[in-house]
Amino acid sequence: MSIHHRPPPSSSALKWLGLVTAVWVQSISGNNYTFSNYSAALKSLMNLSQLQLNNLSVAKDLGKAFGLLAGLASDRFSTSLLLLIGSIEGLIGYGAQWLVVSQKIKPLPYWQMCIFLCMGGNSTTWMNTGVLVTCLRNFRRNRGTVSGILKGYIALSTAIFTDLCTALFSNNPSSFLALLSLTPFAVCLTAVLFLREIPCSTDNEIEDSRYVWVLNAVSVAVAVILLAFDSIPNPTSSVSRIFSIVLLILLASLLVIPLHSFVKNRGRSGEVAEALLADESAAEGAEEGKPVIGEDHTIVEAMKTVEFWILFGSFLCGVGTGLAVMNNMGQIGLALGYDEVSIFISLMSIWGFFGRILSGSVSEHFMKKAGMPRPLWNAASQILMALGYILLAIAMPGSLYIGSVVVGICYGVRLAITVPMASEVFGLKNYGMIYNVLILNLPLGSFLFSGLLAGILYDWEATTTKEGGNTCVGGHCYRLVFVVMACSCLVGFAMDLFLAFRTKRLYSKMRGLKG
């Protein structure tokens, strides 16, 4: 039985300072979703078919499969080491792509480009694992809200990168890749100093709710600023510079939270970590015999449960299809007659943020007040996503705008809900490994829906160009792809309803604990 001492007055401030730096890391670690911003340049320089280009995106997403290494490391090494590994790997992976797109070097062989894209994709798994595991352990009673905030900033990061590049470099693919390689490296070096697990952290419900409102308000302001900038057809250099300055000031303003917490708690002697003791008591009970749902599982124990594989399958239907749209947005836009697709990428990013941040807070509220199972929110998102794909398949004028918003929202909901749900169902003790096994859905979904389904069906509809590549114009190019993905979402809907039924008793108990 471990003995817990009263935390120092600065523990709350350190906890919030860590969350702020985690937000900064998340706001620059969504580079895995930005492939469409420079995929056309790669296709042209390397003379690729659409299937070859899509398989490059699969290689990028395959990096998520090696996130198992990050999961293993998260239970053995410090958060700082995980962030360092991820930032250095991203520097190398995206740096090599920058050398090719900027034509500093000749195009590398296809297999080498696959390796560098895989490295770039894997870099984010180290960052995300370190951030999520640490913050969920520091905020045990507010997992849904904190998860929504962190995942929300990942969604915004695509728009942040895209809009900053447009503002500063006129949306140049080469400059965009330079940002992707250098910015995460610099931000992670800052987070290394402050982001760590606070052993005696406690959740003060009143204080936490106030700070969460501040975090949400700033994040919404960031999203509004991004939307406003996207609505300007041809922003002048002055407007672009003002946008960049305001955006960076908003992100820096989050430091007010840990500063206020330190000043407020300076005179306090601390509080007993009751939440931590309760969690550890549950963990000790779980060590005796086979754990039940809601107790700490090892990855092997989790994978022996029906709940794990239902969650895995429903997650695949949601994120796999959403990722296919993100990876192919450049070609989808061109097929529907749009020369510039950055607006659609930004729309998916920004509305993905709203889906993540709202679903995290709303699901947390209804879980505490009514014991509502989180999987019900995933089920609702699957239905809405299926309707979005049907709308994209019809290819009416303006449908790409609506479809981008719907897919962004639903993709965001899936990520924000699944992250805390996995920790609630299988525990936090081995969460890093469990999380990284679940996100194997990203490379698997990318391979199935983007590499195979979208790539093969697009090439089937496309015609060969004089330059050796191929192209397709018209609503028919991706129609069958969208229909198949809509059907997949309906399958995911049924799985989520079944999972909600299986976890109903767990969330009823959690209502009593958290209410």
Coordinates of C-alpha atoms in Angstrom, one line a residue:
M1 CA 0.0 0.0 0.0
S2 CA 1.6 3.2 -1.1
I3 CA 1.8 6.3 1.1
H4 CA 0.7 9.7 -0.4
H5 CA 1.9 13.0 0.8
R6 CA 0.2 16.3 0.5
P7 CA 1.1 17.9 -2.9
P8 CA 3.1 21.1 -2.9
P9 CA 1.1 24.3 -3.7
S10 CA 2.6 24.4 -7.2
S11 CA 1.3 21.0 -8.2
S12 CA -1.9 22.3 -9.6
A13 CA -0.1 25.0 -11.6
L14 CA 2.4 22.4 -12.9
K15 CA -0.5 20.2 -14.0
W16 CA -2.1 23.1 -15.9
L17 CA 1.2 24.2 -17.4
G18 CA 1.7 20.7 -18.6
L19 CA -1.8 20.8 -20.2
V20 CA -1.0 24.1 -21.9
T21 CA 2.2 22.8 -23.4
A22 CA 0.3 19.6 -24.4
V23 CA -2.2 21.8 -26.3
W24 CA 0.7 23.5 -28.1
V25 CA 2.1 20.0 -29.1
Q26 CA -1.3 18.9 -30.3
S27 CA -1.8 22.1 -32.3
I28 CA 1.2 21.2 -34.4
S29 CA 1.0 17.4 -34.4
G30 CA -1.8 16.9 -36.9
N31 CA 0.6 16.9 -39.8
N32 CA -0.5 13.4 -40.6
Y33 CA -3.7 14.9 -42.1
T34 CA -2.1 17.4 -44.4
F35 CA -1.0 15.1 -47.2
S36 CA -3.5 16.7 -49.6
N37 CA -1.7 20.1 -49.3
Y38 CA 1.4 18.8 -51.2
S39 CA 0.2 15.5 -52.7
A40 CA -0.3 17.1 -56.2
A41 CA 3.3 18.3 -56.2
L42 CA 4.6 14.8 -55.4
K43 CA 2.4 13.3 -58.1
S44 CA 3.7 15.7 -60.7
L45 CA 7.4 15.5 -59.7
M46 CA 7.4 11.7 -59.5
N47 CA 5.0 11.0 -62.4
L48 CA 2.7 8.8 -60.3
S49 CA -0.7 7.3 -61.0
Q50 CA -3.5 7.9 -58.5
L51 CA -3.0 4.4 -57.1
Q52 CA 0.7 5.0 -56.5
L53 CA 0.0 8.3 -54.9
N54 CA -2.7 6.8 -52.7
N55 CA -0.2 4.1 -51.6
L56 CA 2.2 6.9 -50.6
S57 CA -0.5 8.1 -48.3
V58 CA -1.0 4.5 -47.0
A59 CA 2.8 4.5 -46.3
K60 CA 2.3 7.7 -44.3
D61 CA -0.5 6.2 -42.3
L62 CA 1.4 2.9 -41.9
G63 CA 3.6 4.9 -39.6
K64 CA 0.7 4.7 -37.1
A65 CA 1.2 0.9 -37.0
F66 CA 4.7 1.4 -35.4
G67 CA 3.0 3.4 -32.7
L68 CA 3.0 0.2 -30.8
L69 CA 6.6 1.1 -30.0
A70 CA 5.4 4.4 -28.5
G71 CA 2.8 2.5 -26.5
L72 CA 5.4 0.2 -25.0
A73 CA 7.8 3.1 -24.3
S74 CA 5.1 5.1 -22.6
D75 CA 4.9 2.6 -19.7
R76 CA 8.7 2.5 -19.3
F77 CA 10.1 5.9 -20.2
S78 CA 9.4 9.6 -19.5
T79 CA 7.1 11.8 -21.5
S80 CA 10.1 13.9 -22.4
L81 CA 11.9 11.1 -24.2
L82 CA 8.7 10.2 -26.2
L83 CA 8.4 13.8 -27.4
L84 CA 12.1 14.0 -28.4
I85 CA 11.9 10.8 -30.4
G86 CA 8.7 12.0 -32.2
S87 CA 10.1 15.4 -33.0
I88 CA 13.4 14.1 -34.4
E89 CA 11.7 11.5 -36.5
G90 CA 9.3 14.1 -37.9
L91 CA 12.3 16.4 -38.7
I92 CA 13.9 13.6 -40.7
G93 CA 10.7 12.3 -42.4
Y94 CA 9.2 15.6 -43.5
G95 CA 12.6 17.1 -44.1
A96 CA 13.4 14.5 -46.8
Q97 CA 10.0 15.2 -48.4
W98 CA 10.9 18.9 -48.4
L99 CA 14.2 18.3 -50.2
V100 CA 12.3 16.5 -53.0
V101 CA 9.4 19.0 -53.4
S102 CA 11.7 22.0 -53.2
Q103 CA 13.8 20.3 -55.8
K104 CA 16.9 20.6 -53.7
I105 CA 17.6 17.0 -54.7
K106 CA 16.2 14.7 -57.5
P107 CA 13.1 12.7 -56.7
L108 CA 14.0 9.7 -54.5
P109 CA 13.1 6.2 -55.5
Y110 CA 9.5 5.3 -54.7
W111 CA 10.4 2.9 -51.9
Q112 CA 12.6 5.5 -50.2
M113 CA 9.8 8.0 -50.3
C114 CA 7.5 5.4 -48.7
I115 CA 10.0 5.1 -45.8
F116 CA 10.2 8.8 -45.2
L117 CA 6.4 9.2 -45.3
C118 CA 6.1 6.4 -42.9
M119 CA 8.6 8.1 -40.6
G120 CA 6.6 11.3 -40.7
G121 CA 3.4 9.5 -39.9
N122 CA 5.0 7.6 -37.0
S123 CA 6.4 10.8 -35.5
T124 CA 3.0 11.9 -34.4
T125 CA 2.3 8.6 -32.5
W126 CA 5.2 9.4 -30.1
M127 CA 3.9 12.9 -29.5
N128 CA 0.2 11.9 -29.1
T129 CA 0.9 9.0 -26.9
G130 CA 3.1 11.0 -24.5
V131 CA 0.5 13.8 -24.4
L132 CA -2.6 11.8 -24.0
V133 CA -1.3 9.2 -21.5
T134 CA 0.2 12.0 -19.3
C135 CA -2.8 14.3 -19.4
L136 CA -5.5 11.6 -18.9
R137 CA -3.6 10.5 -15.8
N138 CA -3.3 14.1 -14.5
F139 CA -7.0 14.7 -15.1
R140 CA -8.6 11.4 -14.1
R141 CA -12.1 12.9 -13.4
N142 CA -12.3 15.0 -16.6
R143 CA -11.0 12.5 -19.2
G144 CA -13.7 13.3 -21.8
T145 CA -13.3 17.1 -21.6
V146 CA -9.5 17.0 -21.6
S147 CA -9.5 14.4 -24.5
G148 CA -11.9 16.6 -26.5
I149 CA -9.6 19.7 -26.0
L150 CA -6.4 17.8 -27.0
K151 CA -8.0 16.0 -29.9
G152 CA -9.6 19.3 -31.0
Y153 CA -6.3 21.0 -31.3
I154 CA -5.0 18.2 -33.5
A155 CA -7.9 18.9 -35.8
L156 CA -7.1 22.6 -35.8
S157 CA -3.4 21.9 -36.5
T158 CA -4.2 21.1 -40.1
A159 CA -5.9 24.5 -40.6
I160 CA -3.2 26.2 -38.5
F161 CA -0.4 24.8 -40.8
T162 CA -2.4 25.4 -44.0
D163 CA -3.5 29.0 -43.2
L164 CA -0.1 30.0 -41.8
C165 CA 1.6 28.7 -44.9
T166 CA -1.0 30.5 -47.1
A167 CA -0.5 33.7 -45.1
L168 CA 3.3 33.6 -45.1
F169 CA 4.3 31.7 -48.2
S170 CA 1.2 31.9 -50.6
N171 CA 0.4 28.2 -50.0
N172 CA 3.7 27.0 -51.5
P173 CA 4.0 23.1 -51.0
S174 CA 7.8 23.4 -50.4
S175 CA 7.4 26.0 -47.7
F176 CA 4.5 24.0 -46.2
L177 CA 6.8 20.9 -45.8
A178 CA 9.5 23.1 -44.2
L179 CA 6.9 24.1 -41.6
L180 CA 5.9 20.5 -41.0
S181 CA 9.5 19.5 -40.3
L182 CA 10.7 22.4 -38.2
T183 CA 7.7 23.6 -36.2
P184 CA 6.9 20.4 -34.3
F185 CA 10.6 19.9 -33.5
A186 CA 10.8 23.4 -31.9
V187 CA 7.5 23.1 -30.0
C188 CA 8.3 19.6 -28.6
L189 CA 11.6 21.0 -27.2
T190 CA 9.5 23.4 -25.2
A191 CA 7.1 20.8 -24.0
V192 CA 9.9 18.6 -22.8
L193 CA 10.6 21.0 -20.0
F194 CA 7.1 21.1 -18.6
L195 CA 4.9 18.2 -19.6
R196 CA 5.1 15.3 -17.0
E197 CA 2.9 13.2 -14.9
I198 CA 2.0 14.9 -11.5
P199 CA 1.9 12.0 -9.1
C200 CA -0.3 13.7 -6.5
S201 CA -2.5 15.6 -8.9
T202 CA -6.1 16.2 -7.8
D203 CA -9.2 17.4 -9.7
N204 CA -10.8 20.4 -8.1
E205 CA -14.2 20.3 -9.9
I206 CA -14.9 24.1 -9.6
E207 CA -11.4 25.2 -10.5
D208 CA -11.1 22.7 -13.3
S209 CA -14.4 23.7 -14.9
R210 CA -13.4 27.4 -14.9
Y211 CA -10.1 26.7 -16.6
V212 CA -11.7 24.3 -19.0
W213 CA -14.1 27.1 -20.1
V214 CA -11.1 29.4 -20.7
L215 CA -9.4 26.6 -22.8
N216 CA -12.6 26.1 -24.7
A217 CA -13.1 29.9 -25.3
V218 CA -9.6 30.3 -26.6
S219 CA -9.8 27.3 -28.8
V220 CA -13.1 28.5 -30.3
A221 CA -11.5 31.9 -30.9
V222 CA -8.7 30.2 -32.7
A223 CA -11.2 28.3 -34.9
V224 CA -13.2 31.5 -35.6
I225 CA -10.0 33.3 -36.6
L226 CA -9.1 30.4 -39.0
L227 CA -12.6 30.4 -40.5
A228 CA -12.5 34.2 -40.9
F229 CA -9.2 34.0 -42.7
D230 CA -10.4 31.2 -45.0
S231 CA -13.4 33.4 -45.9
I232 CA -11.2 36.1 -47.4
P233 CA -10.7 35.4 -51.2
N234 CA -7.4 37.1 -51.7
P235 CA -6.0 38.4 -48.4
T236 CA -3.3 41.1 -48.6
S237 CA 0.1 40.7 -47.1
S238 CA -0.9 43.0 -44.2
V239 CA -4.0 41.0 -43.4
S240 CA -2.0 37.8 -43.6
R241 CA 0.6 39.2 -41.1
I242 CA -2.1 40.4 -38.7
F243 CA -3.8 37.0 -38.9
S244 CA -0.5 35.2 -38.0
I245 CA 0.2 37.5 -35.1
V246 CA -3.3 37.2 -33.6
L247 CA -3.2 33.4 -34.0
L248 CA 0.1 33.1 -32.1
I249 CA -1.0 35.5 -29.4
L250 CA -4.1 33.5 -28.8
L251 CA -2.1 30.3 -28.3
A252 CA 0.4 32.0 -26.0
S253 CA -2.5 33.5 -23.9
L254 CA -3.2 30.0 -22.5
L255 CA -0.3 30.6 -20.1
V256 CA -2.6 32.7 -18.1
I257 CA -4.2 29.5 -16.7
P258 CA -1.2 28.0 -14.9
L259 CA -0.1 31.5 -13.8
H260 CA -3.5 32.1 -12.2
S261 CA -3.5 28.6 -10.6
F262 CA -0.1 29.2 -9.1
V263 CA -1.1 32.6 -7.6
K264 CA -4.4 31.2 -6.3
N265 CA -3.0 28.1 -4.6
R266 CA 0.3 29.7 -3.4
G267 CA -1.0 29.9 0.2
R268 CA -2.6 26.5 0.3
S269 CA -0.9 23.5 1.9
G270 CA -2.4 21.1 -0.6
E271 CA -5.2 18.5 -0.7
V272 CA -5.2 14.8 -0.3
A273 CA -5.2 13.0 -3.6
E274 CA -8.5 11.2 -3.0
A275 CA -9.1 10.6 -6.7
L276 CA -5.7 9.0 -7.2
L277 CA -6.2 6.8 -4.1
A278 CA -9.6 5.6 -5.4
D279 CA -8.1 4.8 -8.8
E280 CA -5.2 2.9 -7.2
S281 CA -7.6 1.0 -4.9
A282 CA -9.5 -0.1 -8.0
A283 CA -6.3 -1.1 -9.7
E284 CA -5.2 -3.2 -6.7
G285 CA -8.5 -5.0 -6.8
A286 CA -8.0 -5.6 -10.5
E287 CA -4.8 -7.5 -9.8
E288 CA -6.7 -10.3 -8.1
G289 CA -8.0 -12.6 -10.8
K290 CA -9.3 -11.7 -14.2
P291 CA -10.2 -8.0 -14.6
V292 CA -13.7 -6.9 -15.4
I293 CA -14.8 -4.1 -17.7
G294 CA -13.8 -0.8 -15.9
E295 CA -10.7 -2.2 -14.2
D296 CA -7.1 -2.1 -15.4
H297 CA -6.4 -4.5 -18.3
T298 CA -3.1 -5.5 -19.9
I299 CA -3.2 -5.3 -23.7
V300 CA -3.5 -9.2 -23.8
E301 CA -6.4 -9.1 -21.4
A302 CA -8.1 -6.3 -23.3
M303 CA -7.8 -8.1 -26.6
K304 CA -9.5 -11.2 -25.1
T305 CA -12.7 -9.2 -24.6
V306 CA -15.6 -8.8 -27.0
E307 CA -15.7 -5.0 -26.2
F308 CA -12.2 -4.5 -27.5
W309 CA -12.9 -5.9 -30.9
I310 CA -16.3 -4.2 -31.3
L311 CA -14.6 -0.9 -30.5
F312 CA -11.8 -1.7 -32.9
G313 CA -14.3 -2.6 -35.7
S314 CA -16.5 0.5 -35.2
F315 CA -13.5 2.7 -35.0
L316 CA -12.2 1.3 -38.3
C317 CA -15.5 2.1 -40.0
G318 CA -15.5 5.7 -38.8
V319 CA -11.8 6.8 -39.0
G320 CA -10.9 4.6 -41.9
T321 CA -13.4 6.2 -44.3
G322 CA -12.8 9.7 -42.9
L323 CA -9.1 9.3 -43.5
A324 CA -9.7 8.2 -47.1
V325 CA -11.6 11.5 -47.8
M326 CA -8.7 13.5 -46.2
N327 CA -6.1 11.7 -48.2
N328 CA -8.0 12.1 -51.4
M329 CA -9.4 15.6 -51.0
G330 CA -6.9 17.0 -53.6
Q331 CA -8.2 14.7 -56.3
I332 CA -11.8 14.8 -55.1
G333 CA -11.8 18.6 -55.5
L334 CA -10.2 18.5 -58.9
A335 CA -12.7 15.8 -60.1
L336 CA -15.5 18.1 -59.0
G337 CA -14.1 21.1 -60.8
Y338 CA -12.2 22.9 -58.0
D339 CA -8.7 24.1 -58.9
E340 CA -7.9 25.0 -55.2
V341 CA -8.8 22.5 -52.5
S342 CA -7.1 24.1 -49.4
I343 CA -10.5 25.6 -48.3
F344 CA -12.0 22.0 -48.1
I345 CA -9.0 20.8 -46.1
S346 CA -9.4 23.7 -43.7
L347 CA -13.1 23.1 -43.4
M348 CA -12.6 19.5 -42.4
S349 CA -9.9 20.5 -40.0
I350 CA -11.9 23.3 -38.3
W351 CA -15.2 21.5 -38.1
G352 CA -13.3 18.4 -37.0
F353 CA -12.2 20.6 -34.1
F354 CA -15.8 21.5 -33.2
G355 CA -16.8 17.8 -33.4
R356 CA -14.0 16.8 -31.0
I357 CA -14.2 19.6 -28.4
L358 CA -18.0 19.5 -28.2
S359 CA -18.4 15.8 -28.1
G360 CA -15.7 15.5 -25.3
S361 CA -17.5 18.1 -23.1
V362 CA -21.1 17.0 -24.0
S363 CA -20.4 13.3 -23.5
E364 CA -18.7 14.0 -20.2
H365 CA -21.8 16.0 -19.0
F366 CA -24.3 13.4 -19.9
M367 CA -22.2 10.6 -18.5
K368 CA -22.0 12.4 -15.1
K369 CA -25.6 13.5 -15.1
A370 CA -27.4 10.5 -16.6
G371 CA -24.9 7.7 -17.0
M372 CA -25.2 7.8 -20.8
P373 CA -22.7 5.4 -22.5
R374 CA -20.2 7.2 -24.6
P375 CA -20.6 4.7 -27.6
L376 CA -24.0 6.2 -28.2
W377 CA -22.3 9.4 -29.4
N378 CA -20.2 7.4 -31.8
A379 CA -23.3 5.7 -33.1
A380 CA -24.9 9.1 -33.9
S381 CA -21.8 10.2 -35.7
Q382 CA -21.8 7.1 -37.9
I383 CA -25.3 7.9 -39.1
L384 CA -24.4 11.5 -39.9
M385 CA -21.2 10.5 -41.6
A386 CA -23.1 8.0 -43.8
L387 CA -25.5 10.8 -44.9
G388 CA -22.4 13.0 -45.7
Y389 CA -21.0 10.3 -48.0
I390 CA -24.4 9.9 -49.8
L391 CA -24.4 13.7 -50.3
L392 CA -20.9 13.5 -51.8
A393 CA -21.9 10.6 -54.0
I394 CA -24.7 12.7 -55.5
A395 CA -22.2 15.4 -56.3
M396 CA -24.6 18.3 -56.4
P397 CA -23.2 21.9 -56.7
G398 CA -21.8 22.9 -53.3
S399 CA -22.0 19.3 -51.9
L400 CA -18.3 19.2 -51.3
Y401 CA -18.6 22.1 -48.9
I402 CA -21.3 20.4 -46.9
G403 CA -19.7 17.0 -47.1
S404 CA -16.3 18.4 -45.9
V405 CA -18.1 19.9 -42.8
V406 CA -20.0 16.7 -42.0
V407 CA -17.0 14.4 -42.4
G408 CA -14.9 16.7 -40.4
I409 CA -17.4 16.8 -37.5
C410 CA -18.0 13.1 -37.4
Y411 CA -14.4 12.1 -37.7
G412 CA -13.7 14.5 -34.8
V413 CA -16.4 12.9 -32.7
R414 CA -15.0 9.4 -33.2
L415 CA -11.5 10.4 -32.0
A416 CA -12.6 12.5 -29.0
I417 CA -15.1 9.8 -27.7
T418 CA -12.9 6.7 -28.3
V419 CA -9.9 8.0 -26.4
P420 CA -11.5 8.5 -23.0
M421 CA -13.8 5.5 -23.5
A422 CA -10.9 3.1 -24.0
S423 CA -9.3 4.4 -20.7
E424 CA -12.7 3.9 -18.9
V425 CA -13.3 0.4 -20.2
F426 CA -9.8 -0.9 -20.0
G427 CA -8.1 1.3 -17.3
L428 CA -5.2 3.7 -17.4
K429 CA -2.4 1.5 -16.2
N430 CA -1.5 0.1 -19.6
Y431 CA -3.4 2.8 -21.6
G432 CA -0.5 3.8 -23.8
M433 CA -0.3 0.3 -25.4
I434 CA -4.1 -0.1 -25.6
Y435 CA -4.4 3.3 -27.4
N436 CA -1.8 2.5 -29.9
V437 CA -3.3 -0.9 -30.8
L438 CA -6.6 0.8 -31.4
I439 CA -5.1 3.4 -33.7
L440 CA -3.8 0.6 -35.9
N441 CA -7.2 1.4 -37.5
L442 CA -5.5 4.4 -39.1
P443 CA -3.0 2.5 -41.3
L444 CA -5.5 -0.4 -41.8
G445 CA -8.3 2.0 -42.7
S446 CA -6.0 4.0 -45.0
F447 CA -5.0 0.8 -46.8
L448 CA -8.5 -0.5 -47.2
F449 CA -10.4 2.6 -48.0
S450 CA -7.8 4.9 -49.5
G451 CA -5.1 2.7 -51.0
L452 CA -7.4 -0.1 -52.3
L453 CA -11.0 1.2 -52.6
A454 CA -10.4 4.9 -53.7
G455 CA -7.2 4.2 -55.6
I456 CA -8.4 1.3 -57.7
L457 CA -11.9 2.8 -58.4
Y458 CA -10.4 6.2 -59.4
D459 CA -7.9 4.6 -61.8
W460 CA -10.7 2.6 -63.2
E461 CA -12.7 5.7 -64.1
A462 CA -9.6 7.8 -65.1
T463 CA -8.0 8.4 -68.5
T464 CA -4.3 8.4 -69.2
T465 CA -2.6 11.8 -69.8
K466 CA 0.2 12.6 -72.2
E467 CA 2.6 13.1 -69.3
G468 CA 2.1 9.4 -68.2
G469 CA -0.2 10.0 -65.3
N470 CA -4.0 9.8 -65.2
T471 CA -6.9 12.0 -64.4
C472 CA -10.7 11.9 -63.9
V473 CA -13.2 14.7 -64.0
G474 CA -16.8 14.5 -62.9
G475 CA -19.0 13.2 -60.1
H476 CA -18.7 9.6 -61.2
C477 CA -15.0 9.5 -60.3
Y478 CA -15.6 8.8 -56.6
R479 CA -19.4 8.0 -56.5
L480 CA -19.0 4.3 -55.9
V481 CA -16.3 4.9 -53.3
F482 CA -18.7 7.1 -51.3
V483 CA -21.5 4.6 -51.5
V484 CA -19.3 1.8 -50.2
M485 CA -18.1 4.0 -47.3
A486 CA -21.6 5.0 -46.4
C487 CA -22.5 1.3 -46.1
S488 CA -19.4 0.8 -43.9
C489 CA -20.6 3.5 -41.5
L490 CA -24.0 1.7 -41.2
V491 CA -22.1 -1.4 -40.1
G492 CA -20.2 0.8 -37.6
F493 CA -23.5 2.2 -36.3
A494 CA -24.7 -1.3 -35.4
M495 CA -21.4 -2.0 -33.6
D496 CA -21.6 1.1 -31.6
L497 CA -25.1 0.4 -30.4
F498 CA -24.0 -3.1 -29.4
L499 CA -21.1 -1.6 -27.5
A500 CA -23.4 0.9 -25.7
F501 CA -25.5 -2.0 -24.5
R502 CA -22.4 -3.9 -23.3
T503 CA -21.0 -0.9 -21.3
K504 CA -24.3 0.4 -20.0
R505 CA -23.7 -1.0 -16.5
L506 CA -20.2 0.5 -16.4
Y507 CA -21.4 4.0 -17.2
S508 CA -24.2 3.7 -14.7
K509 CA -21.6 3.1 -12.0
M510 CA -19.4 5.9 -13.2
R511 CA -22.4 8.3 -12.9
G512 CA -22.5 7.6 -9.2
L513 CA -18.7 8.1 -8.9
K514 CA -18.5 11.3 -11.0
G515 CA -21.8 12.9 -10.3

